[in-house]
Short mmCIF file of C-alpha atoms in Angstrom, two decimals:
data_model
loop_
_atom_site.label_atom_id
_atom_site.label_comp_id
_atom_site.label_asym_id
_atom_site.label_seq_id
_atom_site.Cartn_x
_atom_site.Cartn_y
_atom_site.Cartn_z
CA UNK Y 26 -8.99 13.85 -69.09
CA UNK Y 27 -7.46 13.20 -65.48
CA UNK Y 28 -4.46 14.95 -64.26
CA UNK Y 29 -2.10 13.78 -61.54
CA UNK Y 30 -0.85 16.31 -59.17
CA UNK Y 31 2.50 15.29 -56.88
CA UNK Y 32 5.13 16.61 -54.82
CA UNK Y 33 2.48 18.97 -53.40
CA UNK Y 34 2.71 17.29 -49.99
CA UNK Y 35 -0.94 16.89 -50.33
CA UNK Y 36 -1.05 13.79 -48.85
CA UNK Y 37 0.65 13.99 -46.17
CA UNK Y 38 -1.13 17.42 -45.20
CA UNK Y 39 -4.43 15.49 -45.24
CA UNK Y 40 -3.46 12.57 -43.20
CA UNK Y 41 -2.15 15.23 -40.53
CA UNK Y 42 -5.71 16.19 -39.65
CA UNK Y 43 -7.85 14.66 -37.25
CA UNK Y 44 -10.38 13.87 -39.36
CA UNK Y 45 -8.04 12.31 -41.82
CA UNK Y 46 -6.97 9.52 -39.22
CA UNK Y 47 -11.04 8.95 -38.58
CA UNK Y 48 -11.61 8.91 -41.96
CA UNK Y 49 -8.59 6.23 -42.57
CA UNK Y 50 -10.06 3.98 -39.71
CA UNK Y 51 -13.23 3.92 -40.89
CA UNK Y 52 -11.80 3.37 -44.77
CA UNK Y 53 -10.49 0.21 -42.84
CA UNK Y 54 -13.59 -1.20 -41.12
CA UNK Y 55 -15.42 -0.62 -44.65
CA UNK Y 56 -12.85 -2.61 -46.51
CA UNK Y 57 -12.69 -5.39 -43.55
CA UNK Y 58 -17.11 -5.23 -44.39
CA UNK Y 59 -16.32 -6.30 -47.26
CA UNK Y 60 -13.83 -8.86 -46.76
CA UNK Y 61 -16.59 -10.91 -43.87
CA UNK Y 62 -20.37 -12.10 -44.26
CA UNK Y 63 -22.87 -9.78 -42.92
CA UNK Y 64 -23.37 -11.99 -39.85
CA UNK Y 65 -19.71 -12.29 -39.54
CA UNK Y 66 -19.40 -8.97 -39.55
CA UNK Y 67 -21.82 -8.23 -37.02
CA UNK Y 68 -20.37 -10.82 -34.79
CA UNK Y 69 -16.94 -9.19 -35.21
CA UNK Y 70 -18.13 -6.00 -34.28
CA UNK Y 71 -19.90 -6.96 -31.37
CA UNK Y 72 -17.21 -8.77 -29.84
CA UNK Y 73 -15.25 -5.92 -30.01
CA UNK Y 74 -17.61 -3.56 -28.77
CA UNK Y 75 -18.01 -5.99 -25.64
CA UNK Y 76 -13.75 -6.41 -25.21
CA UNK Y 77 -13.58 -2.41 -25.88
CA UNK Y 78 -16.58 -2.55 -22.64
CA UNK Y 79 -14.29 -4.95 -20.71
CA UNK Y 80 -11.27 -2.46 -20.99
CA UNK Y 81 -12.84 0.87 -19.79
CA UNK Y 82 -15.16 -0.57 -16.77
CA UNK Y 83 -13.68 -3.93 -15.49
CA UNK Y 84 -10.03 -3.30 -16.23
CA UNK Y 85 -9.73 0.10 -16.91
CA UNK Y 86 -6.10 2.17 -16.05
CA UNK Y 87 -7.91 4.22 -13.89
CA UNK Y 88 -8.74 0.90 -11.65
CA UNK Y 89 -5.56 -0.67 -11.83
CA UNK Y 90 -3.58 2.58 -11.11
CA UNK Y 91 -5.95 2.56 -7.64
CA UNK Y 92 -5.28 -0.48 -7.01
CA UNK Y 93 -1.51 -0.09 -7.39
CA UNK Y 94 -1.94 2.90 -4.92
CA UNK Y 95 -3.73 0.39 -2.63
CA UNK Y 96 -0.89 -2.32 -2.75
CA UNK Y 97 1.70 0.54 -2.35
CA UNK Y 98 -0.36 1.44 0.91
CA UNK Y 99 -0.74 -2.14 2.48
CA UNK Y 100 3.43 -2.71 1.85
CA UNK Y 101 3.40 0.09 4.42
CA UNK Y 102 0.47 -1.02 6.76
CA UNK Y 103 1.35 -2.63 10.50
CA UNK Y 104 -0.25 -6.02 11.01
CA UNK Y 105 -1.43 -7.45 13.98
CA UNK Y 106 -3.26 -10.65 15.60
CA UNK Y 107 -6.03 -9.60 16.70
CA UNK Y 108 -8.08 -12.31 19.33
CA UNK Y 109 -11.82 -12.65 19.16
CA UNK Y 110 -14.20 -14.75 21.60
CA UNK Y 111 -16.59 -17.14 19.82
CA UNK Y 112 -20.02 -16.74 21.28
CA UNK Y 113 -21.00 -19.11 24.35
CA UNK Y 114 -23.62 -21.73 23.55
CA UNK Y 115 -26.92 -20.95 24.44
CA UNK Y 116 -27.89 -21.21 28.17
CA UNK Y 117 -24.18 -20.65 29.18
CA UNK Y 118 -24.35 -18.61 32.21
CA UNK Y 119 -20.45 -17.45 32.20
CA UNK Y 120 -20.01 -13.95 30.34
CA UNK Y 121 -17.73 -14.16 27.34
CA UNK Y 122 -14.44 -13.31 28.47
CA UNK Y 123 -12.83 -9.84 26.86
CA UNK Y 124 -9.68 -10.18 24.92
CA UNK Y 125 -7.13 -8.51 27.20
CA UNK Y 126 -8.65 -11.20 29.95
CA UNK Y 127 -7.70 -13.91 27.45
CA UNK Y 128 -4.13 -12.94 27.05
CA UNK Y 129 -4.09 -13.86 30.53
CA UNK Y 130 -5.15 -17.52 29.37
CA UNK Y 131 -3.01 -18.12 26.41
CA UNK Y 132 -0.27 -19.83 26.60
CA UNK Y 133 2.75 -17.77 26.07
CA UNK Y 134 4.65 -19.64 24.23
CA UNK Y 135 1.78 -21.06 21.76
CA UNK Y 136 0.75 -17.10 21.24
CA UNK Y 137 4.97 -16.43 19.94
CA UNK Y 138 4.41 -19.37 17.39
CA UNK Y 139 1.11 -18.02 16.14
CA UNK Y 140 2.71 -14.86 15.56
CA UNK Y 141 5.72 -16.07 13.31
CA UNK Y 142 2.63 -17.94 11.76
CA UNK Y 143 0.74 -14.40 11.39
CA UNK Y 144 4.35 -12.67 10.38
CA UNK Y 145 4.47 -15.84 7.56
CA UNK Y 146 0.67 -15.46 6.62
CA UNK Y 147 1.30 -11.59 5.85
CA UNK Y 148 4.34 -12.21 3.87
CA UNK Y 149 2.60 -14.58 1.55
CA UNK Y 150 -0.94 -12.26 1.73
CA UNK Y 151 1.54 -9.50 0.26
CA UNK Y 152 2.99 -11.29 -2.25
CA UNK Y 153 0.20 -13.42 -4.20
CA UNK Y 154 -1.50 -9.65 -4.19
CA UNK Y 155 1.58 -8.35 -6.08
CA UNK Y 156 1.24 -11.24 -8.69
CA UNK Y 157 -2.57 -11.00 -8.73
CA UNK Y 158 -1.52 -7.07 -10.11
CA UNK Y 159 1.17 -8.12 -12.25
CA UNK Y 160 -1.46 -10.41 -13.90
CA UNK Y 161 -4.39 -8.12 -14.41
CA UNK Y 162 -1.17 -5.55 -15.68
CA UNK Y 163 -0.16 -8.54 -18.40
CA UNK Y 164 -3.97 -9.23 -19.33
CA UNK Y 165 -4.70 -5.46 -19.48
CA UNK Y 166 -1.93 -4.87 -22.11
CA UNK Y 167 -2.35 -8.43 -24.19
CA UNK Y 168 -6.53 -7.53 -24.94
CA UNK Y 169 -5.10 -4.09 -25.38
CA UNK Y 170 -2.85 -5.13 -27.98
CA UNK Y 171 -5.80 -6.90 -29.69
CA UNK Y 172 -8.15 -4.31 -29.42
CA UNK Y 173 -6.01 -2.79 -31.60
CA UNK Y 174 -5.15 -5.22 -34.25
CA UNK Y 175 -6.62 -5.32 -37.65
CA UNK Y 176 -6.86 -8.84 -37.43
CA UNK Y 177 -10.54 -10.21 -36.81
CA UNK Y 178 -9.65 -13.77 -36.89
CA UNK Y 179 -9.54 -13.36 -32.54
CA UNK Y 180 -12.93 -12.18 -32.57
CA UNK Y 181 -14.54 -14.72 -34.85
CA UNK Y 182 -12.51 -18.64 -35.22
CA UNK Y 183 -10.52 -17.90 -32.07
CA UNK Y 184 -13.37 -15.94 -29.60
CA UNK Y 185 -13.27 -18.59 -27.65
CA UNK Y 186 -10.17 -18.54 -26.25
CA UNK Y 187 -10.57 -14.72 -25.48
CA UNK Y 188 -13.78 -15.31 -23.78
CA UNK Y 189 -11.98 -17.67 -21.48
CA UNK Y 190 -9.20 -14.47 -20.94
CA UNK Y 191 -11.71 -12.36 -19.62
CA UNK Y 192 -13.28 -15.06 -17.49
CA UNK Y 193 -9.96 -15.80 -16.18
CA UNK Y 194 -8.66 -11.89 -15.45
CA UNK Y 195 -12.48 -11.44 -13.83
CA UNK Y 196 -11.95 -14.28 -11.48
CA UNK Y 197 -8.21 -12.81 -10.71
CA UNK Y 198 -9.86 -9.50 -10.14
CA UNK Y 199 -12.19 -11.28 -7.64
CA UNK Y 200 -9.33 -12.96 -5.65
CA UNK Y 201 -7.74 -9.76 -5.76
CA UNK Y 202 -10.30 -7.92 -4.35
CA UNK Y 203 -10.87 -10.56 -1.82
CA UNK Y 204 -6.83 -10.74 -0.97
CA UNK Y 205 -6.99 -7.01 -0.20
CA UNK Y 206 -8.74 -7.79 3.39
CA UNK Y 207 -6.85 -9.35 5.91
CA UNK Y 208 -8.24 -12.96 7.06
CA UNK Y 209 -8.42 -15.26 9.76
CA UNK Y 210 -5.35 -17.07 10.93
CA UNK Y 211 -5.42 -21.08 10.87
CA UNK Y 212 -5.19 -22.74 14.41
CA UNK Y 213 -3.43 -26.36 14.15
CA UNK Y 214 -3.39 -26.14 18.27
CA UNK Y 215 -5.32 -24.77 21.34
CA UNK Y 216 -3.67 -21.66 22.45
CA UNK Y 217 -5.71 -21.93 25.74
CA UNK Y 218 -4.07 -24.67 27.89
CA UNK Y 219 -6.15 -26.74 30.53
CA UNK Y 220 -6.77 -25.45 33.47
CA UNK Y 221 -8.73 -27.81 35.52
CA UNK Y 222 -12.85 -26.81 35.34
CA UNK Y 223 -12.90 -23.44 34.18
CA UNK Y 224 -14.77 -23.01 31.17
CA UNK Y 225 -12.90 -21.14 28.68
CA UNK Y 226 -14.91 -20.38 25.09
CA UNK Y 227 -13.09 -21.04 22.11
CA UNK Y 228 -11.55 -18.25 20.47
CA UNK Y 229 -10.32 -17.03 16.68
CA UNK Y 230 -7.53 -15.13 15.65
CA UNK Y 231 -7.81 -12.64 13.18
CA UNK Y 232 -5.16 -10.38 11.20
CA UNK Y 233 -6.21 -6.90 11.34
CA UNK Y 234 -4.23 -3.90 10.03
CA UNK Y 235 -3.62 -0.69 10.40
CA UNK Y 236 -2.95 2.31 8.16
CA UNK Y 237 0.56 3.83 8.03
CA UNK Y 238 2.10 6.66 10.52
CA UNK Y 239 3.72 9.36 8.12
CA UNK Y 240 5.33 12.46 9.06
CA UNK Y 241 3.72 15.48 7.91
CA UNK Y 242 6.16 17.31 5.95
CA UNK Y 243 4.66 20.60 5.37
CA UNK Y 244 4.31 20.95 9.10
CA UNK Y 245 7.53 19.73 10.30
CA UNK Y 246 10.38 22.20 10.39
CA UNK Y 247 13.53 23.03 11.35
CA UNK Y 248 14.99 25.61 13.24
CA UNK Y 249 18.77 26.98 14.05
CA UNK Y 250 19.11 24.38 17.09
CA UNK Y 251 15.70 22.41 17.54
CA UNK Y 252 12.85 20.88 15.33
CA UNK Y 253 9.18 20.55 15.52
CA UNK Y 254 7.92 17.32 14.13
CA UNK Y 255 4.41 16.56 13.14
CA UNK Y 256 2.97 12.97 12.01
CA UNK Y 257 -0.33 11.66 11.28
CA UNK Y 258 -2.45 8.44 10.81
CA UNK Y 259 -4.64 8.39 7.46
CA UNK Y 260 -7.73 6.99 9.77
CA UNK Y 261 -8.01 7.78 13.22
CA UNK Y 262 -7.62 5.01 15.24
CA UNK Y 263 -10.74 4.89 18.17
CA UNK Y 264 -8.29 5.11 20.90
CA UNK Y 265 -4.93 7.20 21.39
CA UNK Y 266 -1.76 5.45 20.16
CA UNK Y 267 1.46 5.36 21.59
CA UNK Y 268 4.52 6.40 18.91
CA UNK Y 269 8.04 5.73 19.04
CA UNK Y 270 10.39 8.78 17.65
CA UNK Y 271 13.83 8.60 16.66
CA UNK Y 272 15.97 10.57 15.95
CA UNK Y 273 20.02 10.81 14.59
CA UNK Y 274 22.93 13.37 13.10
CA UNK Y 275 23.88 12.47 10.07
CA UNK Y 276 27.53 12.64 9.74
CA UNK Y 277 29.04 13.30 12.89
CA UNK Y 278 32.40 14.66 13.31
CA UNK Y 279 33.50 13.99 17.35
CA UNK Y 280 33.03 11.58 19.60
CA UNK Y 281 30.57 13.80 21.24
CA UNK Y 282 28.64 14.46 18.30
CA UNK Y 283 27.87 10.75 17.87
CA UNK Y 284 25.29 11.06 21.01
CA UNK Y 285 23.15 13.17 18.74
CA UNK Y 286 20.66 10.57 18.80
CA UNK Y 287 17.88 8.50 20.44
CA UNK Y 288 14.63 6.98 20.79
CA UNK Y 289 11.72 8.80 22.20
CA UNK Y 290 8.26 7.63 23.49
CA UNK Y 291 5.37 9.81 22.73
CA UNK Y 292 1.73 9.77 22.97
CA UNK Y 293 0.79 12.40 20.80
CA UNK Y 294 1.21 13.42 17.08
CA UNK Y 295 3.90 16.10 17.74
CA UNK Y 296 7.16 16.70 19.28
CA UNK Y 297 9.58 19.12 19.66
CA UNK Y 298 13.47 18.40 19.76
CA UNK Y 299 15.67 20.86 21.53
CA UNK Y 300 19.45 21.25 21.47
CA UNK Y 301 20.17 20.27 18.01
CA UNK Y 302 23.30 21.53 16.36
CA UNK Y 303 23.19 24.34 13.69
CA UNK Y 304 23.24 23.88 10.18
CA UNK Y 305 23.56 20.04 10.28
CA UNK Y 306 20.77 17.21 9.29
CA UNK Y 307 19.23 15.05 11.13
CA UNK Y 308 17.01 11.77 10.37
CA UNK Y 309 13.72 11.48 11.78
CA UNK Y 310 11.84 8.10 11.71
CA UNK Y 311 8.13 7.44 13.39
CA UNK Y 312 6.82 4.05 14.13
CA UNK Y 313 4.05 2.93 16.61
CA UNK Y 314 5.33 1.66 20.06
CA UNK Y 315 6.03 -2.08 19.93
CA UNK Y 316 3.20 -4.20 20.63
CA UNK Y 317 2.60 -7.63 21.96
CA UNK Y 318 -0.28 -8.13 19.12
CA UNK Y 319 2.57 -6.77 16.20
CA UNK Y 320 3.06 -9.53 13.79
CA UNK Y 321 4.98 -7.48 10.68
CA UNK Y 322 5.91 -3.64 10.28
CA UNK Y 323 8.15 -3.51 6.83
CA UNK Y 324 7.78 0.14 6.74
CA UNK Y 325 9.01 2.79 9.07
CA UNK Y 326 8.55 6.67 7.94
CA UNK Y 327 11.46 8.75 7.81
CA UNK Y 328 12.08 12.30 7.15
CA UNK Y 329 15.27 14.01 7.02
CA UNK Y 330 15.55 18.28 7.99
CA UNK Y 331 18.49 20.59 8.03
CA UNK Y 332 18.62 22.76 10.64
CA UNK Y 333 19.60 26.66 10.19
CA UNK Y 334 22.90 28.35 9.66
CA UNK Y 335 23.69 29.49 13.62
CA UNK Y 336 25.50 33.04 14.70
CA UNK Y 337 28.88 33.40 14.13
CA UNK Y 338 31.74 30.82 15.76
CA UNK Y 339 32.48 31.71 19.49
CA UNK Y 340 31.86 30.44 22.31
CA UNK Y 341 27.90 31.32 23.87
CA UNK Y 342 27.62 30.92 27.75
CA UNK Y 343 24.07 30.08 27.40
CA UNK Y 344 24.19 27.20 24.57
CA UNK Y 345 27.05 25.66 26.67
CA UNK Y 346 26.17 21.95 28.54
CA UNK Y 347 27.05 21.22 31.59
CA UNK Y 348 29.06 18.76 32.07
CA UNK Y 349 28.23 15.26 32.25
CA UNK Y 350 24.65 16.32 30.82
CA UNK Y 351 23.73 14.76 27.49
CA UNK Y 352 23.26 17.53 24.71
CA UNK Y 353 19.88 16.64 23.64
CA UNK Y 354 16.74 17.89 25.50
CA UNK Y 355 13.30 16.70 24.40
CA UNK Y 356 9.92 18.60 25.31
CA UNK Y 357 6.34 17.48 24.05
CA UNK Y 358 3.68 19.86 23.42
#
């Protein structure tokens, strides 16, 4: 005699363990065995063992979220045009003239049009790697989505098509990958114009890039009336840099208050600002000096610091100005 036994919740309590759920799946591959051929089924499983492959080496979320990181990084890179002598034919006696000798030999004009053609180049570069991302982020989550289906009509009739997927996202990885480096720039004209017998070896344009300057925000502070600023470039470049610091009250209440600001050359990685009003913010932006090479900057890194409640209101002989001095002192260390 069988008995029945509900409302016990037994059920459920058994489909709330882990091995229940592995148990369940497997129930399901056993009943879709039985539903396919044996050669289907081996087919069917191999496929998806391959697709499951695809997912957690050649498209994994571990690799797309570094590349995202990687994009992220190059929307805040500095590009510039960077101008590289072709090697002299063989037997040429003349010495291969350096770069900043050839800036002395392009024509002025021609080298502003490249540039806009650089700035455009960039622009585009950026862009077709953002849709490149977006695509592998679409194919990731479609072959996902049938990973997970019980249906195995994709991975028999219809394996085709997904075989031509992952060709496709592979060879949109590959362009990716590729897209990340800068390339050479396109020359429609001669940048070098005539000058009478002089030999002049042909030259290429390349874009080159560099990484990001970002304050550091652990070691900048500020004090009751001055801040110490500290910034830093992810790789070192191989020779010193020259930075452009800025600086600006937020909010200012006089007339006098709105010269709480300006724009400070500096060849080092720190900076200290004197004279700064108490208990007030300021912005702080970094940048690298301008430069004839520059072709497109989008990013600029700012910080923003509050600077300490001061003593109590009254007059102090020794914070006073004199007059027709501006406020602001500046000192580098």
């Amino acid at each position: 005699m069988n008995f029945q036994v509900t409302g016990l919740g037994l059920d459920k309590m058994k489909l709330d363990s882990p091995q229940s759920f592995l148990d369940q799946e497997e129930a399901e591959e056993a009943e879709d065995q039985q539903l396919l051929e044996p050669e289907a089924w081996r087919a069917y499983m191999e496929r998806r063992t391959a697709l499951r492959e695809f997912l957690t080496s050649d498209l994994s979320p571990h690799l797309l979220k570094r590349h995202h990181a990687r994009m992220e990084l190059l929307k805040k890179c500095s590009y510039y045009i960077e101008i590289l002598p072709k090697h002299l034919a063989l037997g040429d006696q003349n010495p291969l003239v350096l770069p900043n000798t050839m800036f002395q030999l392009i024509d002025p004009w021609k080298f502003q049009r490249m540039k806009k053609v650089g700035t455009a180049q960039t622009k585009i570069q950026l862009l077709l790697l953002g849709d490149l991302l977006e695509q592998l982020d679409r194919g990731r989550a479609e072959l996902d989505a049938l990973l997970e289906s019980p249906d195995p009509r994709p991975f028999l009739a219809g394996w085709g098509l997904v075989a031509q997927r992952l060709a496709d996202l592979s060879a949109v990885m590959d362009s990716f990958l590729a897209m990340m480096v800068p390339g050479r720039l396109h020359l429609k004209h001669r940048l070098v114009s005539d000058i009478g017998t002089t030999k002049i070896p042909h030259i290429r344009l390349m874009l080159s890039t560099k990484m990001p300057v970002m304050f550091d925000r652990k070691g900048s502070v500020a004090h009751q009336d001055w801040a110490s600023l500290r910034w830093f470039v992810t790789i070192q470049p191989a020779a010193p840099e020259q930075f452009e610091l800025r600086f600006k009250l937020l909010d200012p209440r006089t007339q006098q208050e709105c010269m709480q600001c300006g724009i400070i050359p500096v060849a080092a990685c720190t900076f200290d600002v004197h004279n700064l009003l108490p208990n007030r913010s300021y912005r702080f932006t970094i940048k690298r000096a301008e430069s004839y090479t520059l072709v497109y900057e989008p990013w600029w890194d700012s910080l923003t610091l509050q600077t300490r409640l001061g003593p109590p209101e009254g007059p102090t002989p020794s914070r006073l100005g004199k007059p027709g001095l501006p406020l602001t002192t500046l000192s580098a260390r």
